[in-house]
Amino acid sequence: MAITIRTRARILYGVVVLIGFSLGLNVVLIYQNSRSIEINQQVLAHAEQAKLATLDLIRNLHLMDLALRGYALTGQEAQRAATDSAKWNHPRIIKRIRTALQAQGFPDINRLDSVQTLLTSYFAMADTMLTLTHEKKLDEFLALLRANRGYNVWFACKTFSDEVTAYETTVVATANEAIQAALHKSYILQFLIFILATPSLAYLAITTVKAFRLTDDLREVQLEKNKLLQATNEELDRQVKEKTKDLFAQNEAIKTHNTQLLLQQDEIRKAHETIAQQANQIEKKNKELAQEVENQTDYLRIANQELIEQNSRLQQFTYIISHNLRAPLARLKGLANLMEYAQMQNEKESLYQKMVKSARDMDEVIQDLSMILNIQRQNTLTRSEVILGNTLQKVLLTLEDEIAEVKAEVVYEASNEKIISVAPYVESIIYNLLSNAIKYRSPHRPLKIELKTFRTDSWICLKICDNGLGIDLARHGHELFNLYKRFHLHVEGKGLGLYLVKTEMDAIGGKIEVESDPSTGTCFILYFNTPQT
């Protein structure tokens, strides 16, 4: 009996494997046939595209020839537009033909290059004929027309089109044969699978019926076993209940012991909480000390920075006094010495005028220094709420004539943001930057000034951009805000404006950033304190 069941199982497994193998083979071959059909259909599509494109090439040539003749006869712009359309279509048609033929491996692709050369030459001649027609040079136009070069180009295109059509006809026939062969293989494979699967499935059905009968017999045997197991389970259940009573008594004893352990754990937890509170207090003290150290460090860093800035300003003033004041004083002294020896009245008047100019130069330097010192007295500044939009409008009104004179375009996107600052300083800063934009405008493009306000995390910003001469920051960025520093010597100025802007921004607690390029212009971004600061 055991041998018979094993044999049947092996036969059944063999049938299943045979059917599975046949179906798998069918899937593989169907995929291969589908790919073959898909590839050949693509070949057919490329062939059709190539034939249509060569016909389009001839039609486009006809369009050019007819439009050229029509324009020569009528002079209508519609005919000339048709020639433009033919010239526009020409490279695109050539590209479609080349793509289709290269995809099929056309053996004589150089013929397309020859045809393209002929067509390009013809279209160039057509442009010449259009120009002659437009200029009323009809004799020269007729001479080119009688040369009849268009026929040679048409004949070359027609010959190439016939060659492509003949080649594509062969390609289409080969592709159709391949598709039919793939379909024929698929039909044969389906028939073979049917021949193999039909007896296999019949045997499988017979075996399944026998298995169902055997299952019924096994179900009856299983019912008998279940009855025996039920009786055994009832006996085990009784024994489990007895064991459960014993375990319950043991659990009660364990609960009592656990209660004692919980009390001990609660005492330990309270001790830990006390230790944690003490640790938190120590940590809090440490943080307070660290914060105090950090605050002191920040204070010292700020004080050190202020000392550095003061030292820098002192160095600048030393330079001004030693250089800018010494020169006019030396000239004044030299002129005074010359005045003692001068005898002619006109010579004395000339020396007197030079002495006056030297004195005025020295007075101008002293006035600049006085103005800078006045700005740097930060402790005497009166700060108030300033509406940025109103200040911008006021400065634009002040510079209205200068803006109109240079025909500048002002793009205004500023809102009425409120800042805490010194109103005269804010007005002076904006005035200096706008007047610089006008003064240093580019001679190669109309001046455009853009004004825009926006907010950052803790600042209210004003961005002033122009498309003027710009500054090479790679060369001059480190000395951009130095006193009496100029970057465009062909424009009159003293080099004081940007220094005043930086000094006034520092005085009101703001900051300034610069973006500049000689080819595009300059942007200044001003950062002002907000009312909450």
Coordinates of C-alpha atoms in Angstrom, one line a residue:
M1 CA 0.0 0.0 0.0
A2 CA 2.8 2.4 0.9
I3 CA 4.6 1.7 -2.4
T4 CA 1.5 2.5 -4.4
I5 CA 1.0 5.9 -2.6
R6 CA 4.6 6.9 -3.1
T7 CA 4.4 5.9 -6.8
R8 CA 1.2 7.9 -7.3
A9 CA 2.8 10.9 -5.6
R10 CA 5.8 10.8 -7.9
I11 CA 3.6 10.6 -10.9
L12 CA 1.5 13.5 -9.7
Y13 CA 4.6 15.6 -9.0
G14 CA 5.9 14.8 -12.5
V15 CA 2.7 15.9 -14.1
V16 CA 2.8 19.2 -12.1
V17 CA 6.4 19.8 -13.1
L18 CA 5.7 19.0 -16.7
I19 CA 2.8 21.5 -16.9
G20 CA 4.8 24.2 -15.0
F21 CA 7.7 23.7 -17.4
S22 CA 5.5 24.0 -20.4
L23 CA 3.8 27.1 -19.1
G24 CA 7.2 28.7 -18.2
L25 CA 8.5 27.9 -21.7
N26 CA 5.3 29.4 -23.2
V27 CA 5.8 32.6 -21.2
V28 CA 9.5 32.9 -22.4
L29 CA 8.6 32.3 -26.0
I30 CA 5.6 34.6 -26.0
Y31 CA 7.9 37.3 -24.6
Q32 CA 10.5 36.7 -27.3
N33 CA 7.8 36.7 -30.0
S34 CA 6.3 39.9 -28.6
R35 CA 9.7 41.6 -28.5
S36 CA 10.3 40.5 -32.1
I37 CA 6.9 41.8 -33.2
E38 CA 7.5 45.1 -31.3
I39 CA 11.0 45.6 -32.9
N40 CA 9.6 44.9 -36.4
Q41 CA 6.7 47.3 -35.8
Q42 CA 9.2 50.0 -34.9
V43 CA 11.1 49.2 -38.1
L44 CA 7.8 49.6 -40.0
A45 CA 7.2 53.0 -38.2
H46 CA 10.7 54.2 -39.1
A47 CA 10.3 53.1 -42.7
E48 CA 7.0 54.9 -43.0
Q49 CA 8.6 58.0 -41.4
A50 CA 11.5 57.9 -43.8
K51 CA 9.3 57.7 -46.9
L52 CA 7.0 60.5 -45.7
A53 CA 10.0 62.7 -44.8
T54 CA 11.6 62.3 -48.3
L55 CA 8.2 63.2 -49.8
D56 CA 8.1 66.2 -47.5
L57 CA 11.6 67.2 -48.7
I58 CA 10.3 67.3 -52.3
R59 CA 7.1 69.2 -51.3
N60 CA 9.2 71.7 -49.3
L61 CA 11.4 72.3 -52.4
H62 CA 8.3 72.8 -54.5
L63 CA 7.0 75.2 -51.9
M64 CA 10.2 77.2 -52.1
D65 CA 10.2 77.3 -55.9
L66 CA 6.5 78.3 -56.2
A67 CA 6.8 80.9 -53.4
L68 CA 9.9 82.4 -55.0
R69 CA 8.3 82.7 -58.4
G70 CA 5.1 84.0 -56.9
Y71 CA 6.9 86.7 -55.0
A72 CA 8.8 87.7 -58.1
L73 CA 5.5 88.0 -60.0
T74 CA 3.3 89.6 -57.4
G75 CA 5.6 91.0 -54.7
Q76 CA 3.2 89.9 -52.0
E77 CA 4.6 89.4 -48.5
A78 CA 2.5 86.2 -48.1
Q79 CA 4.7 84.6 -50.9
R80 CA 7.8 85.7 -49.1
A81 CA 6.5 84.3 -45.8
A82 CA 6.1 81.0 -47.7
T83 CA 9.8 81.1 -48.6
D84 CA 10.6 81.7 -44.9
S85 CA 8.5 78.7 -44.0
A86 CA 10.3 76.5 -46.5
K87 CA 13.7 77.6 -45.2
W88 CA 12.5 76.9 -41.6
N89 CA 11.2 73.4 -42.5
H90 CA 14.4 72.4 -44.4
P91 CA 16.8 71.4 -41.5
R92 CA 13.9 69.8 -39.6
I93 CA 12.9 67.5 -42.5
I94 CA 16.6 66.6 -43.0
K95 CA 16.9 65.8 -39.3
R96 CA 13.8 63.5 -39.4
I97 CA 15.1 61.7 -42.5
R98 CA 18.6 61.2 -40.9
T99 CA 17.1 59.9 -37.6
A100 CA 14.9 57.4 -39.4
L101 CA 17.6 56.1 -41.8
Q102 CA 20.2 55.9 -39.0
A103 CA 17.8 53.9 -36.9
Q104 CA 17.5 51.4 -39.8
G105 CA 21.2 51.3 -40.7
F106 CA 20.6 52.8 -44.2
P107 CA 23.8 51.7 -46.1
D108 CA 24.3 54.9 -48.1
I109 CA 23.7 57.7 -45.5
N110 CA 26.3 59.9 -47.4
R111 CA 23.7 60.4 -50.1
L112 CA 21.7 62.3 -47.6
D113 CA 24.7 64.6 -46.9
S114 CA 25.0 65.3 -50.7
V115 CA 21.3 66.1 -51.0
Q116 CA 21.5 68.4 -48.0
T117 CA 24.5 70.2 -49.5
L118 CA 22.5 70.7 -52.8
L119 CA 19.5 72.0 -50.9
T120 CA 21.5 74.3 -48.8
S121 CA 23.1 75.8 -51.9
Y122 CA 19.7 76.1 -53.6
F123 CA 18.2 77.9 -50.6
A124 CA 21.2 80.3 -50.5
M125 CA 20.6 81.0 -54.2
A126 CA 16.9 81.5 -53.4
D127 CA 17.8 84.1 -50.8
T128 CA 19.9 85.9 -53.4
M129 CA 17.0 85.9 -55.9
L130 CA 14.6 87.2 -53.2
T131 CA 17.0 90.1 -52.5
L132 CA 17.3 90.8 -56.3
T133 CA 13.5 90.9 -56.5
H134 CA 13.2 93.1 -53.5
E135 CA 15.8 95.5 -55.0
K136 CA 14.0 95.4 -58.4
K137 CA 17.0 93.8 -60.2
L138 CA 14.9 91.7 -62.5
D139 CA 17.5 91.1 -65.2
E140 CA 19.9 89.4 -62.7
F141 CA 16.9 87.5 -61.2
L142 CA 15.9 86.2 -64.6
A143 CA 19.5 85.2 -65.3
L144 CA 19.6 83.0 -62.2
L145 CA 16.1 81.7 -62.9
R146 CA 17.1 80.6 -66.5
A147 CA 20.1 78.7 -65.1
N148 CA 17.4 76.3 -63.8
R149 CA 19.5 75.0 -60.9
G150 CA 16.2 74.0 -59.2
Y151 CA 15.6 71.2 -61.6
N152 CA 19.0 69.6 -60.7
V153 CA 18.2 69.8 -57.0
W154 CA 14.7 68.4 -57.6
F155 CA 16.1 65.6 -59.7
A156 CA 18.6 64.7 -56.9
C157 CA 15.9 64.8 -54.2
K158 CA 13.6 62.7 -56.4
T159 CA 16.3 60.1 -57.1
F160 CA 17.2 60.0 -53.4
S161 CA 13.5 59.6 -52.5
D162 CA 13.1 56.7 -54.9
E163 CA 16.2 55.0 -53.4
V164 CA 14.8 55.4 -49.9
T165 CA 11.4 54.2 -51.0
A166 CA 12.9 51.1 -52.6
Y167 CA 15.1 50.4 -49.5
E168 CA 12.1 50.9 -47.1
T169 CA 9.9 48.6 -49.3
T170 CA 12.5 45.9 -48.8
V171 CA 12.7 46.7 -45.0
V172 CA 8.9 46.6 -44.7
A173 CA 8.8 43.2 -46.5
T174 CA 11.5 41.7 -44.3
A175 CA 9.8 43.1 -41.1
N176 CA 6.4 41.6 -42.2
E177 CA 8.0 38.3 -42.8
A178 CA 9.6 38.3 -39.4
I179 CA 6.2 39.2 -37.8
Q180 CA 4.5 36.4 -39.6
A181 CA 7.2 33.9 -38.6
A182 CA 6.9 35.0 -34.9
L183 CA 3.1 34.5 -35.0
H184 CA 3.6 31.1 -36.7
K185 CA 6.0 30.0 -33.9
S186 CA 3.5 31.2 -31.3
Y187 CA 0.6 29.2 -32.8
I188 CA 2.8 26.0 -33.0
L189 CA 3.8 26.5 -29.3
Q190 CA 0.2 26.9 -28.2
F191 CA -0.8 23.7 -30.0
L192 CA 2.1 21.7 -28.4
I193 CA 1.1 23.0 -24.9
F194 CA -2.5 22.0 -25.5
I195 CA -1.4 18.4 -26.6
L196 CA 0.8 18.1 -23.4
A197 CA -1.6 19.7 -20.9
T198 CA -4.8 17.9 -21.8
P199 CA -3.8 14.3 -20.8
S200 CA -1.8 15.7 -17.8
L201 CA -4.8 17.6 -16.5
A202 CA -7.1 14.6 -17.0
Y203 CA -4.7 12.4 -14.9
L204 CA -4.6 15.2 -12.3
A205 CA -8.4 15.2 -12.1
I206 CA -8.6 11.4 -11.6
T207 CA -5.9 11.5 -8.9
T208 CA -7.7 14.4 -7.1
V209 CA -10.9 12.4 -6.9
K210 CA -9.1 9.5 -5.3
A211 CA -7.4 11.9 -2.9
F212 CA -10.8 13.3 -1.9
R213 CA -12.0 9.7 -1.1
L214 CA -8.9 9.0 1.0
T215 CA -9.5 12.3 2.8
D216 CA -13.0 11.2 3.9
D217 CA -11.5 8.0 5.3
L218 CA -8.9 9.9 7.2
R219 CA -11.6 12.3 8.6
E220 CA -13.5 9.3 10.2
V221 CA -10.2 8.1 11.8
Q222 CA -9.6 11.6 13.0
L223 CA -13.0 11.8 14.7
E224 CA -12.2 8.7 16.8
K225 CA -8.9 10.2 17.8
N226 CA -10.6 13.4 18.8
K227 CA -12.9 11.5 21.2
L228 CA -10.0 9.9 22.8
L229 CA -8.2 13.3 23.1
Q230 CA -11.3 14.9 24.7
A231 CA -11.3 12.3 27.5
T232 CA -7.6 12.8 28.1
N233 CA -8.0 16.6 28.2
E234 CA -10.8 16.3 30.9
E235 CA -8.4 14.3 33.1
L236 CA -5.6 16.8 32.5
D237 CA -8.0 19.7 33.3
R238 CA -8.8 18.2 36.7
Q239 CA -5.1 17.8 37.5
V240 CA -4.5 21.4 36.4
K241 CA -7.2 22.8 38.8
E242 CA -5.6 21.0 41.7
K243 CA -2.2 22.4 40.8
T244 CA -3.7 25.9 40.4
K245 CA -4.9 25.9 44.0
D246 CA -1.4 25.1 45.2
L247 CA 0.0 27.9 43.1
F248 CA -2.6 30.4 44.3
A249 CA -1.5 29.8 47.9
Q250 CA 2.2 30.3 46.9
N251 CA 1.2 33.5 45.0
E252 CA -0.3 35.0 48.2
A253 CA 2.9 34.5 50.1
I254 CA 4.9 36.1 47.2
K255 CA 2.5 39.1 47.2
T256 CA 3.2 39.7 50.9
H257 CA 6.9 39.6 50.3
N258 CA 6.5 42.0 47.3
T259 CA 4.6 44.5 49.4
Q260 CA 7.6 44.7 51.8
L261 CA 9.9 45.1 48.8
L262 CA 7.8 48.0 47.5
L263 CA 7.9 49.8 50.8
Q264 CA 11.7 49.5 50.7
Q265 CA 11.8 50.7 47.1
D266 CA 9.7 53.7 48.0
E267 CA 12.2 54.7 50.7
I268 CA 15.0 54.3 48.2
R269 CA 13.1 56.4 45.6
K270 CA 12.6 59.3 48.1
A271 CA 16.3 59.2 48.9
H272 CA 17.1 59.4 45.2
E273 CA 14.7 62.3 44.7
T274 CA 16.5 64.2 47.5
I275 CA 19.8 63.5 45.8
A276 CA 18.4 64.6 42.4
Q277 CA 17.1 67.9 43.9
Q278 CA 20.5 68.6 45.4
A279 CA 22.1 67.8 42.0
N280 CA 19.7 70.1 40.2
Q281 CA 20.5 72.9 42.6
I282 CA 24.2 72.4 42.0
E283 CA 23.7 72.2 38.2
K284 CA 21.6 75.5 38.4
K285 CA 24.3 77.2 40.3
N286 CA 26.9 76.0 37.7
K287 CA 24.8 77.3 34.8
E288 CA 24.4 80.7 36.6
L289 CA 28.1 80.8 37.0
A290 CA 28.7 79.8 33.4
Q291 CA 26.2 82.5 32.2
E292 CA 27.9 85.1 34.4
V293 CA 31.3 84.1 32.9
E294 CA 29.8 84.2 29.4
N295 CA 28.3 87.7 30.0
Q296 CA 31.5 89.0 31.4
T297 CA 33.3 87.5 28.4
D298 CA 30.9 89.2 26.0
Y299 CA 31.2 92.5 27.8
L300 CA 35.0 92.3 27.6
R301 CA 34.8 91.3 23.9
I302 CA 32.5 94.2 23.1
A303 CA 34.8 96.6 25.1
N304 CA 37.8 95.2 23.3
Q305 CA 36.1 95.7 19.9
E306 CA 35.2 99.3 20.8
L307 CA 38.8 99.9 21.8
I308 CA 40.0 98.4 18.5
E309 CA 37.5 100.7 16.6
Q310 CA 38.6 103.7 18.6
N311 CA 42.2 102.9 17.9
S312 CA 41.4 102.6 14.2
R313 CA 39.7 106.0 14.2
L314 CA 42.7 107.5 16.1
Q315 CA 45.0 106.1 13.4
Q316 CA 42.8 107.5 10.7
F317 CA 42.8 110.9 12.4
T318 CA 46.6 110.7 12.8
Y319 CA 46.9 110.0 9.1
I320 CA 44.6 113.0 8.3
I321 CA 46.4 115.4 10.5
S322 CA 49.8 114.2 9.4
H323 CA 48.9 114.1 5.7
N324 CA 45.8 116.1 4.8
L325 CA 46.7 119.0 7.2
R326 CA 50.4 119.0 6.7
A327 CA 50.2 119.5 3.0
P328 CA 48.2 122.8 3.0
L329 CA 50.2 124.0 6.0
A330 CA 53.5 123.3 4.2
R331 CA 52.1 125.1 1.1
L332 CA 50.9 128.0 3.2
K333 CA 54.4 128.3 4.9
G334 CA 56.2 128.1 1.6
L335 CA 53.9 130.8 0.0
A336 CA 54.4 133.1 3.1
N337 CA 58.2 132.8 2.6
L338 CA 57.8 133.6 -1.1
M339 CA 55.6 136.5 -0.2
E340 CA 58.5 138.1 1.8
Y341 CA 60.7 138.2 -1.3
A342 CA 58.0 139.1 -3.9
Q343 CA 58.4 142.6 -5.3
M344 CA 55.9 142.8 -8.2
Q345 CA 52.3 143.5 -7.3
N346 CA 50.9 140.8 -9.7
E347 CA 53.3 138.2 -8.2
K348 CA 52.1 139.2 -4.7
E349 CA 48.4 138.8 -5.8
S350 CA 49.1 135.4 -7.3
L351 CA 50.8 134.2 -4.1
Y352 CA 48.0 135.7 -2.0
Q353 CA 45.3 133.8 -4.0
K354 CA 47.3 130.5 -3.6
M355 CA 47.6 131.2 0.2
V356 CA 43.8 131.7 0.4
K357 CA 43.2 128.4 -1.5
S358 CA 45.6 126.6 0.9
A359 CA 43.8 128.1 3.9
R360 CA 40.4 127.0 2.5
D361 CA 41.7 123.5 1.8
M362 CA 42.9 123.3 5.5
D363 CA 39.5 124.7 6.7
E364 CA 37.7 122.1 4.6
V365 CA 39.7 119.3 6.2
I366 CA 39.0 120.7 9.7
Q367 CA 35.3 121.0 8.9
D368 CA 35.3 117.3 7.8
L369 CA 37.0 116.3 11.0
S370 CA 34.6 118.3 13.0
M371 CA 31.6 116.7 11.3
I372 CA 33.0 113.2 11.8
L373 CA 33.8 113.9 15.5
N374 CA 30.2 115.1 16.0
I375 CA 28.8 111.9 14.5
Q376 CA 31.0 109.7 16.7
R377 CA 29.6 111.3 19.9
Q378 CA 27.2 108.4 20.5
N379 CA 26.4 109.3 24.0
T380 CA 24.8 112.6 23.0
L381 CA 22.5 111.1 20.3
T382 CA 18.7 111.5 20.6
R383 CA 17.0 108.3 19.3
S384 CA 13.4 108.3 18.3
E385 CA 10.9 106.4 16.2
V386 CA 11.6 107.0 12.5
I387 CA 9.2 106.0 9.7
L388 CA 11.5 104.7 7.0
G389 CA 9.1 105.3 4.1
N390 CA 8.6 108.9 4.9
T391 CA 12.4 109.5 5.1
L392 CA 12.8 107.8 1.7
Q393 CA 10.2 110.1 0.2
K394 CA 11.8 113.2 1.7
V395 CA 15.2 112.3 0.3
L396 CA 13.8 111.4 -3.2
L397 CA 12.0 114.8 -3.1
T398 CA 15.3 116.5 -2.3
L399 CA 17.1 114.8 -5.2
E400 CA 14.1 115.2 -7.6
D401 CA 15.9 117.6 -9.9
E402 CA 19.1 115.5 -10.1
I403 CA 17.0 112.3 -10.8
A404 CA 15.0 114.1 -13.5
E405 CA 18.2 115.5 -15.0
V406 CA 19.8 112.1 -15.6
K407 CA 16.4 110.5 -16.4
A408 CA 16.9 107.8 -13.8
E409 CA 14.2 105.1 -13.2
V410 CA 13.4 104.7 -9.5
V411 CA 11.7 101.4 -8.5
Y412 CA 10.1 101.9 -5.1
E413 CA 9.0 98.9 -3.1
A414 CA 9.4 100.4 0.4
S415 CA 6.8 100.1 3.2
N416 CA 6.3 102.4 6.2
E417 CA 8.4 100.4 8.5
K418 CA 9.2 102.0 11.9
I419 CA 12.8 102.0 13.2
I420 CA 14.5 103.3 16.4
S421 CA 17.3 105.6 15.2
V422 CA 18.5 109.2 14.8
A423 CA 16.4 110.8 12.0
P424 CA 19.1 113.2 10.6
Y425 CA 21.6 110.4 10.4
V426 CA 19.1 108.1 8.6
E427 CA 18.3 110.9 6.1
S428 CA 22.1 111.6 5.6
I429 CA 22.8 107.9 5.0
I430 CA 20.1 107.5 2.4
Y431 CA 21.0 110.9 0.8
N432 CA 24.7 109.9 0.4
L433 CA 23.9 106.5 -1.1
L434 CA 21.3 107.9 -3.6
S435 CA 23.5 110.8 -4.6
N436 CA 26.4 108.4 -5.1
A437 CA 24.2 106.2 -7.4
I438 CA 23.5 109.3 -9.5
K439 CA 27.1 110.6 -9.5
Y440 CA 28.7 107.2 -10.3
R441 CA 26.1 106.1 -12.9
S442 CA 27.3 104.1 -16.0
P443 CA 27.6 106.0 -19.3
H444 CA 26.6 102.8 -21.2
R445 CA 23.1 102.2 -19.7
P446 CA 20.2 104.2 -18.3
L447 CA 20.4 104.6 -14.6
K448 CA 18.0 102.4 -12.6
I449 CA 17.7 102.7 -8.8
E450 CA 15.8 100.1 -6.7
L451 CA 14.6 100.7 -3.2
K452 CA 13.2 97.9 -1.1
T453 CA 12.5 97.3 2.6
F454 CA 12.2 93.9 4.3
R455 CA 12.5 92.3 7.8
T456 CA 15.0 89.8 9.1
D457 CA 15.0 88.1 12.5
S458 CA 15.9 91.2 14.5
W459 CA 16.4 93.9 11.9
I460 CA 14.5 96.1 9.6
C461 CA 16.5 96.3 6.3
L462 CA 16.6 98.8 3.5
K463 CA 18.2 97.6 0.2
I464 CA 19.4 100.3 -2.2
C465 CA 20.6 99.0 -5.6
D466 CA 21.8 100.7 -8.8
N467 CA 23.2 99.6 -12.2
G468 CA 26.1 102.1 -12.2
L469 CA 29.8 101.7 -12.4
G470 CA 30.1 99.4 -9.4
I471 CA 33.2 98.6 -7.3
D472 CA 35.7 95.7 -7.6
L473 CA 35.3 94.3 -4.0
A474 CA 38.1 91.8 -4.6
R475 CA 40.6 94.7 -4.9
H476 CA 39.0 97.4 -2.8
G477 CA 36.7 95.7 -0.4
H478 CA 39.1 96.0 2.6
E479 CA 39.3 99.8 2.1
L480 CA 35.7 100.5 0.9
F481 CA 34.8 102.7 4.0
N482 CA 38.1 104.4 4.5
L483 CA 38.3 108.2 4.8
Y484 CA 39.1 110.1 1.6
K485 CA 39.2 106.8 -0.4
R486 CA 38.0 107.1 -4.0
F487 CA 37.5 104.4 -6.6
H488 CA 36.4 106.4 -9.7
L489 CA 38.9 109.2 -10.2
H490 CA 37.2 110.6 -13.4
V491 CA 34.3 111.8 -11.3
E492 CA 34.7 114.8 -8.9
G493 CA 34.5 113.9 -5.2
K494 CA 36.4 113.8 -1.9
G495 CA 36.0 110.2 -0.8
L496 CA 34.0 111.2 2.3
G497 CA 30.5 109.9 1.5
L498 CA 30.9 106.1 2.2
Y499 CA 33.0 106.9 5.3
L500 CA 30.2 109.1 6.7
V501 CA 27.6 106.3 5.9
K502 CA 29.6 103.7 7.8
T503 CA 30.3 106.1 10.7
E504 CA 26.7 107.1 11.0
M505 CA 25.5 103.5 10.8
D506 CA 27.9 102.5 13.6
A507 CA 26.7 105.5 15.6
I508 CA 23.1 104.5 15.5
G509 CA 23.9 100.8 16.3
G510 CA 23.2 99.5 12.8
K511 CA 25.3 97.7 10.2
I512 CA 25.8 97.8 6.5
E513 CA 26.6 95.2 3.8
V514 CA 27.7 95.7 0.2
E515 CA 27.3 93.7 -3.0
S516 CA 29.0 95.1 -6.0
D517 CA 30.4 94.2 -9.5
P518 CA 31.7 96.6 -12.1
S519 CA 29.6 94.9 -14.8
T520 CA 26.2 95.1 -13.0
G521 CA 26.3 97.8 -10.3
T522 CA 26.1 98.1 -6.5
C523 CA 23.7 97.1 -3.7
F524 CA 23.9 98.5 -0.2
I525 CA 21.9 96.7 2.5
L526 CA 21.3 98.8 5.7
Y527 CA 20.3 97.1 8.9
F528 CA 18.3 99.3 11.4
N529 CA 17.1 98.5 14.9
T530 CA 13.4 97.6 15.4
P531 CA 11.2 99.4 18.0
Q532 CA 11.4 96.2 20.2
T533 CA 15.2 96.3 20.2

